Amino acid sequence: MELQNIIDQSIEAQSKEASATVTETLLLNKTLKIEPLTPEAFKPFGDLIDKDNSEFFMINNGSTRRYHRMADVDVADNGGEPIISIFQATPLQYPLSIKMMERHPLGSQAFVPLLGNPYLILVAPKDDSPNPDAIRAFISNGKQGVNYHKGVWHHPVLVLKEEDQFLVVDRAGPGNNCDEVYFSDKVQVELTLDDLVSI
Amino acid sequence: MELQNIIDQSIEAQSKEASATVTETLLLNKTLKIEPLTPEAFKPFGDLIDKDNSEFFMINNGSTRRYHRMADVDVADNGGEPIISIFQATPLQYPLSIKMMERHPLGSQAFVPLLGNPYLILVAPKDDSPNPDAIRAFISNGKQGVNYHKGVWHHPVLVLKEEDQFLVVDRAGPGNNCDEVYFSDKVQVELTLDDLVSI
């Protein structure tokens, strides 16, 4: 028993020390709140591509509604050209520790869901580097697409279903169009799915 | 009975006369054959946006396939800018008599189905006016999108389901970007759904 007591005390001491160290050195420790995606909330970051939040006019002799110009493709900087691609993505593991953000300094990037599945969107305001304390998390209802404005920090695709798909409209052309910033270990930002009632 | 004979003969004579008149004056009388949509068949008219017919490479640390650059958005002529819209369309009545075609002389126009429903595509080669005898009809499997190249004659949206939807990437900007050409009454081009086995 004496030996067991020593071991227990040792473990307890180590645990307290580790906990104290983490608390002292962490600069940020937060869990993101997932918000619904609305044009107003997303406005600082880009456009919502969502016919249920858009006006339309009739074309084609009255047979077609045109929900016009929900997003502008802004990719002309430095000789860029707009291109159309498809992304097929795999879900990451949750709870997810947010380790990095990226931005496209030369162009906008639009994602429109092709299979109707809800997915998550993480953004941070335009700045020299992404402010981890300013990250916002949104959930799309599966019909809503987003168009990140040029230079807006965002997390790579965050799908919730296997082999989910998006139409992507972004830029091809000369120059570096992807900056990635990795956060320090002292920054802990976590994304959980605990508060998602229904997906 | 004599009276009935006279009436019958009269009707028969009128019918023959009408038929002869139509046959003499018609310049074209055809029913379109609906073809499956393949990159090769559609190549003279535009790009297929179809991941099942495309190469991909991995991005996002291996979590995402990028089916890259399936179409170029070609809208820069005369100060044009690329924009993203949604079309919601109603089916026309079949058999459909093809009365007109349109083209966008200043830009490409991409249609990508958002609800997974098959739809029809009618195109004619680039020329001063659409040649009704050169119209081709295709059916998309509901996952395949198309990007009409600049100046390719095409029919307005031909959906087969109520309130079908497409993401559309085309042009905003100065200048006329829509030419419509109506066919003479002597041209009869019909599109039927008779040979579509399964939709």
Short mmCIF file of C-alpha atoms in Angstrom, two decimals:
data_model
loop_
_atom_site.label_atom_id
_atom_site.label_comp_id
_atom_site.label_asym_id
_atom_site.label_seq_id
_atom_site.Cartn_x
_atom_site.Cartn_y
_atom_site.Cartn_z
CA MET A 1 0.00 0.00 0.00
CA GLU A 2 2.84 2.34 0.73
CA LEU A 3 4.14 1.93 -2.77
CA GLN A 4 0.65 2.48 -4.20
CA ASN A 5 0.30 5.68 -2.14
CA ILE A 6 3.54 6.99 -3.50
CA ILE A 7 2.46 6.22 -7.05
CA ASP A 8 -0.94 7.87 -6.52
CA GLN A 9 0.62 10.97 -4.99
CA SER A 10 3.10 11.16 -7.81
CA ILE A 11 0.40 10.94 -10.44
CA GLU A 12 -1.66 13.58 -8.63
CA ALA A 13 1.32 15.91 -8.38
CA GLN A 14 2.21 15.47 -12.04
CA SER A 15 -1.37 16.05 -13.01
CA LYS A 16 -1.59 19.29 -11.00
CA GLU A 17 1.71 20.47 -12.43
CA ALA A 18 0.62 19.72 -16.01
CA SER A 19 -2.69 21.43 -15.46
CA ALA A 20 -0.98 24.49 -13.95
CA THR A 21 1.46 24.67 -16.86
CA VAL A 22 -1.32 24.51 -19.44
CA THR A 23 -3.35 27.18 -17.66
CA GLU A 24 -0.39 29.51 -17.32
CA THR A 25 0.82 29.24 -20.89
CA LEU A 26 -2.45 29.15 -22.86
CA LEU A 27 -3.18 32.41 -24.62
CA LEU A 28 -6.64 31.37 -25.73
CA ASN A 29 -8.91 28.49 -24.81
CA LYS A 30 -12.37 28.56 -26.27
CA THR A 31 -15.07 26.45 -27.83
CA LEU A 32 -16.72 27.91 -30.91
CA LYS A 33 -20.43 28.60 -30.95
CA ILE A 34 -22.07 27.47 -34.19
CA GLU A 35 -24.36 30.13 -35.67
CA PRO A 36 -27.03 29.85 -38.36
CA LEU A 37 -25.93 31.24 -41.71
CA THR A 38 -27.68 34.51 -42.56
CA PRO A 39 -26.71 37.18 -45.12
CA GLU A 40 -26.26 39.75 -42.34
CA ALA A 41 -24.06 37.54 -40.14
CA PHE A 42 -21.93 36.44 -43.09
CA LYS A 43 -21.64 39.89 -44.69
CA PRO A 44 -18.16 40.72 -43.29
CA PHE A 45 -16.82 37.52 -44.84
CA GLY A 46 -18.58 37.12 -48.17
CA ASP A 47 -21.83 36.49 -50.00
CA LEU A 48 -24.54 33.98 -49.26
CA ILE A 49 -25.68 32.00 -52.32
CA ASP A 50 -29.20 31.23 -51.19
CA LYS A 51 -32.28 31.72 -53.31
CA ASP A 52 -34.49 31.79 -50.22
CA ASN A 53 -32.74 35.03 -49.24
CA SER A 54 -32.74 36.56 -52.73
CA GLU A 55 -34.91 38.46 -55.18
CA PHE A 56 -35.66 37.07 -58.66
CA PHE A 57 -37.02 38.21 -61.99
CA MET A 58 -38.65 36.15 -64.73
CA ILE A 59 -36.84 35.15 -67.93
CA ASN A 60 -37.34 32.63 -70.75
CA ASN A 61 -40.87 33.77 -71.58
CA GLY A 62 -42.01 33.30 -67.99
CA SER A 63 -40.80 29.74 -67.48
CA THR A 64 -37.72 30.55 -65.37
CA ARG A 65 -36.98 32.57 -62.26
CA ARG A 66 -33.54 34.16 -62.27
CA TYR A 67 -32.23 34.75 -58.73
CA HIS A 68 -29.73 37.21 -60.08
CA ARG A 69 -26.16 37.89 -59.11
CA MET A 70 -26.05 36.46 -55.61
CA ALA A 71 -22.26 36.61 -55.78
CA ASP A 72 -19.56 38.28 -57.84
CA VAL A 73 -16.54 36.21 -58.82
CA ASP A 74 -13.61 38.49 -57.98
CA VAL A 75 -10.51 36.81 -59.38
CA ALA A 76 -9.04 39.21 -61.96
CA ASP A 77 -6.09 40.41 -59.81
CA ASN A 78 -2.69 39.62 -61.29
CA GLY A 79 -4.11 38.07 -64.46
CA GLY A 80 -6.44 35.60 -62.76
CA GLU A 81 -9.25 33.79 -64.56
CA PRO A 82 -12.46 32.30 -63.15
CA ILE A 83 -12.74 28.52 -63.23
CA ILE A 84 -15.31 25.92 -62.18
CA SER A 85 -14.33 22.80 -60.21
CA ILE A 86 -15.95 20.23 -57.92
CA PHE A 87 -14.68 19.37 -54.43
CA GLN A 88 -15.49 16.04 -52.81
CA ALA A 89 -14.66 16.06 -49.11
CA THR A 90 -14.43 13.71 -46.12
CA PRO A 91 -15.52 14.73 -42.59
CA LEU A 92 -12.77 15.52 -40.07
CA GLN A 93 -12.86 14.14 -36.53
CA TYR A 94 -14.90 15.96 -33.87
CA PRO A 95 -14.36 17.58 -31.47
CA LEU A 96 -12.01 19.34 -33.85
CA SER A 97 -9.07 21.40 -32.65
CA ILE A 98 -8.65 24.30 -35.05
CA LYS A 99 -4.96 24.36 -35.94
CA MET A 100 -4.90 26.65 -38.99
CA MET A 101 -6.73 28.99 -41.32
CA GLU A 102 -6.09 29.88 -44.94
CA ARG A 103 -6.89 32.73 -47.31
CA HIS A 104 -6.77 33.40 -51.03
CA PRO A 105 -5.18 36.84 -51.40
CA LEU A 106 -5.87 37.09 -55.13
CA GLY A 107 -9.45 35.95 -55.40
CA SER A 108 -12.88 35.08 -54.09
CA GLN A 109 -13.87 31.42 -53.69
CA ALA A 110 -17.44 30.16 -53.90
CA PHE A 111 -18.73 26.86 -52.49
CA VAL A 112 -22.21 25.64 -53.41
CA PRO A 113 -23.44 22.32 -51.97
CA LEU A 114 -24.43 19.80 -54.65
CA LEU A 115 -25.97 17.09 -52.47
CA GLY A 116 -28.09 19.19 -50.09
CA ASN A 117 -26.15 18.29 -46.93
CA PRO A 118 -25.53 20.77 -44.09
CA TYR A 119 -21.86 21.67 -43.60
CA LEU A 120 -19.81 23.96 -41.40
CA ILE A 121 -18.01 27.21 -42.26
CA LEU A 122 -15.26 28.81 -40.16
CA VAL A 123 -14.12 32.32 -40.98
CA ALA A 124 -12.03 35.11 -39.49
CA PRO A 125 -11.93 38.76 -40.56
CA LYS A 126 -9.53 40.08 -43.20
CA ASP A 127 -6.27 40.99 -41.49
CA ASP A 128 -2.54 40.30 -41.77
CA SER A 129 -3.11 37.02 -39.94
CA PRO A 130 -6.22 35.22 -38.69
CA ASN A 131 -7.24 36.26 -35.16
CA PRO A 132 -8.17 32.99 -33.45
CA ASP A 133 -10.29 34.87 -30.94
CA ALA A 134 -12.37 36.33 -33.79
CA ILE A 135 -13.18 33.04 -35.55
CA ARG A 136 -16.89 32.61 -36.32
CA ALA A 137 -18.51 29.24 -37.00
CA PHE A 138 -21.61 28.88 -39.17
CA ILE A 139 -23.73 25.98 -40.32
CA SER A 140 -25.28 25.93 -43.79
CA ASN A 141 -28.71 24.33 -44.12
CA GLY A 142 -27.41 22.35 -47.11
CA LYS A 143 -28.97 24.61 -49.72
CA GLN A 144 -26.93 27.69 -48.84
CA GLY A 145 -23.63 28.28 -50.59
CA VAL A 146 -21.00 30.83 -49.62
CA ASN A 147 -18.62 33.03 -51.60
CA TYR A 148 -15.59 33.95 -49.48
CA HIS A 149 -14.42 37.41 -50.42
CA LYS A 150 -10.84 37.85 -51.52
CA GLY A 151 -8.48 37.65 -48.53
CA VAL A 152 -11.01 36.38 -45.96
CA TRP A 153 -9.47 33.79 -43.62
CA HIS A 154 -11.35 30.51 -43.62
CA HIS A 155 -10.88 26.89 -42.61
CA PRO A 156 -10.61 24.20 -45.30
CA VAL A 157 -13.88 22.44 -46.14
CA LEU A 158 -15.77 21.08 -43.12
CA VAL A 159 -18.35 18.57 -44.29
CA LEU A 160 -20.47 16.41 -42.02
CA LYS A 161 -21.29 13.58 -44.46
CA GLU A 162 -19.01 11.18 -46.27
CA GLU A 163 -18.18 12.15 -49.87
CA ASP A 164 -20.05 15.41 -49.73
CA GLN A 165 -19.70 17.61 -52.80
CA PHE A 166 -19.50 21.28 -53.72
CA LEU A 167 -19.34 23.25 -56.90
CA VAL A 168 -16.41 25.64 -56.50
CA VAL A 169 -15.88 28.85 -58.46
CA ASP A 170 -12.44 30.31 -57.88
CA ARG A 171 -9.27 31.50 -59.59
CA ALA A 172 -6.59 30.10 -61.86
CA GLY A 173 -3.58 32.21 -62.79
CA PRO A 174 -0.11 33.39 -61.89
CA GLY A 175 1.07 34.21 -58.38
CA ASN A 176 0.60 32.72 -54.92
CA ASN A 177 -3.09 32.57 -54.11
CA CYS A 178 -3.01 30.57 -50.89
CA ASP A 179 -1.65 31.69 -47.51
CA GLU A 180 -1.83 29.23 -44.63
CA VAL A 181 -1.29 30.26 -41.01
CA TYR A 182 -0.84 27.69 -38.23
CA PHE A 183 -1.72 28.66 -34.67
CA SER A 184 0.65 28.38 -31.73
CA ASP A 185 0.16 25.48 -29.31
CA LYS A 186 -0.87 28.10 -26.79
CA VAL A 187 -4.01 28.74 -28.79
CA GLN A 188 -6.78 26.22 -28.23
CA VAL A 189 -9.91 26.71 -30.29
CA GLU A 190 -12.28 23.77 -30.37
CA LEU A 191 -15.23 23.01 -32.60
CA THR A 192 -17.70 20.46 -31.27
CA LEU A 193 -20.95 19.21 -32.73
CA ASP A 194 -22.58 18.98 -29.30
CA ASP A 195 -24.94 21.88 -29.79
CA LEU A 196 -26.14 20.86 -33.23
CA VAL A 197 -29.63 19.61 -32.63
CA SER A 198 -30.42 18.18 -36.04
CA ILE A 199 -28.24 17.50 -39.03
CA MET B 1 -75.91 7.77 -97.46
CA GLU B 2 -75.37 9.82 -100.55
CA LEU B 3 -74.99 12.93 -98.47
CA GLN B 4 -72.59 11.17 -96.11
CA ASN B 5 -70.49 10.02 -99.09
CA ILE B 6 -70.24 13.54 -100.36
CA ILE B 7 -69.14 14.80 -96.95
CA ASP B 8 -66.58 12.03 -96.59
CA GLN B 9 -65.14 12.68 -100.04
CA SER B 10 -65.00 16.36 -99.34
CA ILE B 11 -63.14 15.83 -96.08
CA GLU B 12 -60.73 13.45 -97.78
CA ALA B 13 -60.06 15.93 -100.57
CA GLN B 14 -59.49 18.80 -98.13
CA SER B 15 -57.19 16.65 -96.07
CA LYS B 16 -55.08 15.69 -99.10
CA GLU B 17 -54.90 19.30 -100.20
CA ALA B 18 -53.81 20.51 -96.76
CA SER B 19 -51.25 17.76 -96.52
CA ALA B 20 -49.87 18.59 -99.96
CA THR B 21 -49.62 22.28 -99.06
CA VAL B 22 -47.71 21.55 -95.84
CA THR B 23 -45.35 19.16 -97.58
CA GLU B 24 -44.62 21.62 -100.37
CA THR B 25 -43.87 24.59 -98.14
CA LEU B 26 -41.99 22.97 -95.27
CA LEU B 27 -38.24 23.48 -95.47
CA LEU B 28 -37.49 21.15 -92.60
CA ASN B 29 -39.55 18.62 -90.69
CA LYS B 30 -37.71 16.53 -88.17
CA THR B 31 -37.91 15.04 -84.72
CA LEU B 32 -34.79 15.39 -82.59
CA LYS B 33 -32.96 12.34 -81.31
CA ILE B 34 -31.97 12.70 -77.66
CA GLU B 35 -28.34 11.70 -77.06
CA PRO B 36 -26.52 10.92 -73.82
CA LEU B 37 -24.25 13.72 -72.64
CA THR B 38 -20.58 12.87 -73.05
CA PRO B 39 -17.55 15.19 -73.11
CA GLU B 40 -16.75 14.15 -76.69
CA ALA B 41 -20.27 14.70 -78.02
CA PHE B 42 -20.61 18.04 -76.25
CA LYS B 43 -17.12 19.30 -77.09
CA PRO B 44 -18.16 21.49 -80.09
CA PHE B 45 -20.61 23.33 -77.83
CA GLY B 46 -18.92 23.65 -74.46
CA ASP B 47 -17.59 21.90 -71.36
CA LEU B 48 -19.13 19.13 -69.35
CA ILE B 49 -19.06 19.76 -65.59
CA ASP B 50 -19.05 16.16 -64.42
CA LYS B 51 -16.70 14.76 -61.82
CA ASP B 52 -17.28 11.23 -63.12
CA ASN B 53 -15.58 12.31 -66.33
CA SER B 54 -12.75 14.28 -64.68
CA GLU B 55 -9.38 13.88 -63.01
CA PHE B 56 -8.78 15.06 -59.44
CA PHE B 57 -5.92 15.79 -57.09
CA MET B 58 -5.91 15.82 -53.29
CA ILE B 59 -5.94 19.05 -51.25
CA ASN B 60 -6.65 20.05 -47.65
CA ASN B 61 -4.17 17.60 -46.14
CA GLY B 62 -5.76 14.68 -47.94
CA SER B 63 -9.36 15.26 -46.88
CA THR B 64 -10.62 16.72 -50.18
CA ARG B 65 -10.54 15.73 -53.84
CA ARG B 66 -10.32 18.68 -56.22
CA TYR B 67 -11.81 17.89 -59.62
CA HIS B 68 -9.98 20.80 -61.10
CA ARG B 69 -11.02 23.30 -63.74
CA MET B 70 -13.77 21.43 -65.49
CA ALA B 71 -14.81 24.70 -67.12
CA ASP B 72 -13.40 28.15 -67.74
CA VAL B 73 -15.69 31.13 -67.22
CA ASP B 74 -15.11 33.22 -70.35
CA VAL B 75 -16.91 36.50 -69.79
CA ALA B 76 -14.27 39.25 -69.89
CA ASP B 77 -15.15 40.60 -73.38
CA ASN B 78 -16.27 44.23 -73.40
CA GLY B 79 -15.73 44.68 -69.65
CA GLY B 80 -17.79 41.72 -68.50
CA GLU B 81 -17.60 40.25 -64.99
CA PRO B 82 -18.41 36.73 -63.80
CA ILE B 83 -21.46 36.39 -61.56
CA ILE B 84 -23.24 33.55 -59.76
CA SER B 85 -27.04 33.17 -59.90
CA ILE B 86 -29.65 30.45 -59.42
CA PHE B 87 -32.32 29.58 -62.01
CA GLN B 88 -35.56 27.86 -61.00
CA ALA B 89 -37.43 26.55 -64.02
CA THR B 90 -40.78 25.02 -64.99
CA PRO B 91 -41.11 22.23 -67.58
CA LEU B 92 -42.46 23.18 -71.01
CA GLN B 93 -45.12 21.10 -72.76
CA TYR B 94 -44.10 18.04 -74.76
CA PRO B 95 -43.97 17.23 -77.59
CA LEU B 96 -42.22 20.59 -77.88
CA SER B 97 -41.99 22.48 -81.14
CA ILE B 98 -38.64 24.26 -81.20
CA LYS B 99 -39.40 27.84 -82.19
CA MET B 100 -36.19 29.66 -81.30
CA MET B 101 -32.60 29.49 -80.12
CA GLU B 102 -30.48 32.03 -78.28
CA ARG B 103 -26.79 32.77 -77.80
CA HIS B 104 -24.66 34.94 -75.55
CA PRO B 105 -22.12 36.60 -77.86
CA LEU B 106 -20.06 38.08 -75.02
CA GLY B 107 -19.71 35.18 -72.64
CA SER B 108 -19.90 31.55 -71.60
CA GLN B 109 -22.82 30.36 -69.46
CA ALA B 110 -22.62 27.42 -67.06
CA PHE B 111 -25.58 25.43 -65.71
CA VAL B 112 -25.06 22.98 -62.86
CA PRO B 113 -28.06 21.03 -61.55
CA LEU B 114 -28.67 21.55 -57.82
CA LEU B 115 -31.39 18.95 -57.24
CA GLY B 116 -29.98 15.97 -59.14
CA ASN B 117 -32.74 15.84 -61.77
CA PRO B 118 -32.11 14.91 -65.41
CA TYR B 119 -32.78 17.76 -67.86
CA LEU B 120 -32.50 18.38 -71.59
CA ILE B 121 -30.00 20.47 -73.53
CA LEU B 122 -30.48 21.71 -77.10
CA VAL B 123 -27.55 23.25 -78.93
CA ALA B 124 -26.55 24.31 -82.43
CA PRO B 125 -23.06 25.14 -83.69
CA LYS B 126 -21.59 28.63 -83.57
CA ASP B 127 -22.63 30.46 -86.73
CA ASP B 128 -24.31 33.70 -87.78
CA SER B 129 -27.67 32.11 -87.06
CA PRO B 130 -28.71 28.73 -85.62
CA ASN B 131 -29.05 26.02 -88.25
CA PRO B 132 -32.24 24.16 -87.27
CA ASP B 133 -31.07 21.10 -89.17
CA ALA B 134 -27.92 20.98 -87.01
CA ILE B 135 -29.63 21.11 -83.62
CA ARG B 136 -28.44 18.41 -81.22
CA ALA B 137 -30.43 17.28 -78.18
CA PHE B 138 -28.76 15.86 -75.07
CA ILE B 139 -30.00 14.58 -71.74
CA SER B 140 -28.00 15.18 -68.55
CA ASN B 141 -28.07 12.43 -65.94
CA GLY B 142 -28.86 15.04 -63.29
CA LYS B 143 -25.32 15.27 -61.98
CA GLN B 144 -23.80 16.63 -65.18
CA GLY B 145 -23.61 20.37 -65.70
CA VAL B 146 -22.76 22.15 -68.93
CA ASN B 147 -20.83 25.31 -69.76
CA TYR B 148 -21.98 26.73 -73.10
CA HIS B 149 -19.06 28.36 -74.82
CA LYS B 150 -19.39 31.99 -75.85
CA GLY B 151 -21.63 32.32 -78.91
CA VAL B 152 -23.00 28.75 -78.95
CA TRP B 153 -26.68 28.65 -79.89
CA HIS B 154 -28.83 26.94 -77.27
CA HIS B 155 -32.44 26.63 -76.24
CA PRO B 156 -33.60 28.21 -72.96
CA VAL B 157 -33.65 25.86 -69.96
CA LEU B 158 -35.48 22.57 -70.55
CA VAL B 159 -36.24 20.95 -67.22
CA LEU B 160 -38.33 17.83 -66.73
CA LYS B 161 -39.37 18.36 -63.10
CA GLU B 162 -41.33 21.17 -61.49
CA GLU B 163 -39.23 23.86 -59.81
CA ASP B 164 -35.94 22.36 -60.87
CA GLN B 165 -32.87 24.42 -60.01
CA PHE B 166 -29.45 25.24 -61.45
CA LEU B 167 -26.46 27.18 -60.32
CA VAL B 168 -25.61 29.52 -63.18
CA VAL B 169 -22.24 31.18 -63.77
CA ASP B 170 -22.40 33.80 -66.49
CA ARG B 171 -21.70 37.44 -67.31
CA ALA B 172 -22.73 40.86 -66.09
CA GLY B 173 -21.54 43.96 -67.88
CA PRO B 174 -22.07 46.44 -70.69
CA GLY B 175 -23.30 45.54 -74.17
CA ASN B 176 -25.93 43.20 -75.63
CA ASN B 177 -25.20 39.65 -74.51
CA CYS B 178 -28.32 37.88 -75.76
CA ASP B 179 -29.29 37.23 -79.39
CA GLU B 180 -32.55 35.41 -80.03
CA VAL B 181 -33.46 33.93 -83.41
CA TYR B 182 -36.97 32.69 -84.20
CA PHE B 183 -37.44 30.04 -86.87
CA SER B 184 -39.76 30.41 -89.86
CA ASP B 185 -43.07 28.55 -89.78
CA LYS B 186 -41.67 26.41 -92.58
CA VAL B 187 -39.21 24.91 -90.13
CA GLN B 188 -40.65 22.18 -87.93
CA VAL B 189 -38.30 20.70 -85.35
CA GLU B 190 -39.95 18.65 -82.67
CA LEU B 191 -38.65 17.36 -79.35
CA THR B 192 -40.54 14.45 -77.85
CA LEU B 193 -39.89 12.47 -74.70
CA ASP B 194 -41.04 9.22 -76.33
CA ASP B 195 -37.62 7.64 -76.52
CA LEU B 196 -36.59 8.45 -72.98
CA VAL B 197 -36.74 5.14 -71.19
CA SER B 198 -36.17 6.30 -67.62
CA ILE B 199 -36.16 9.73 -66.06
#
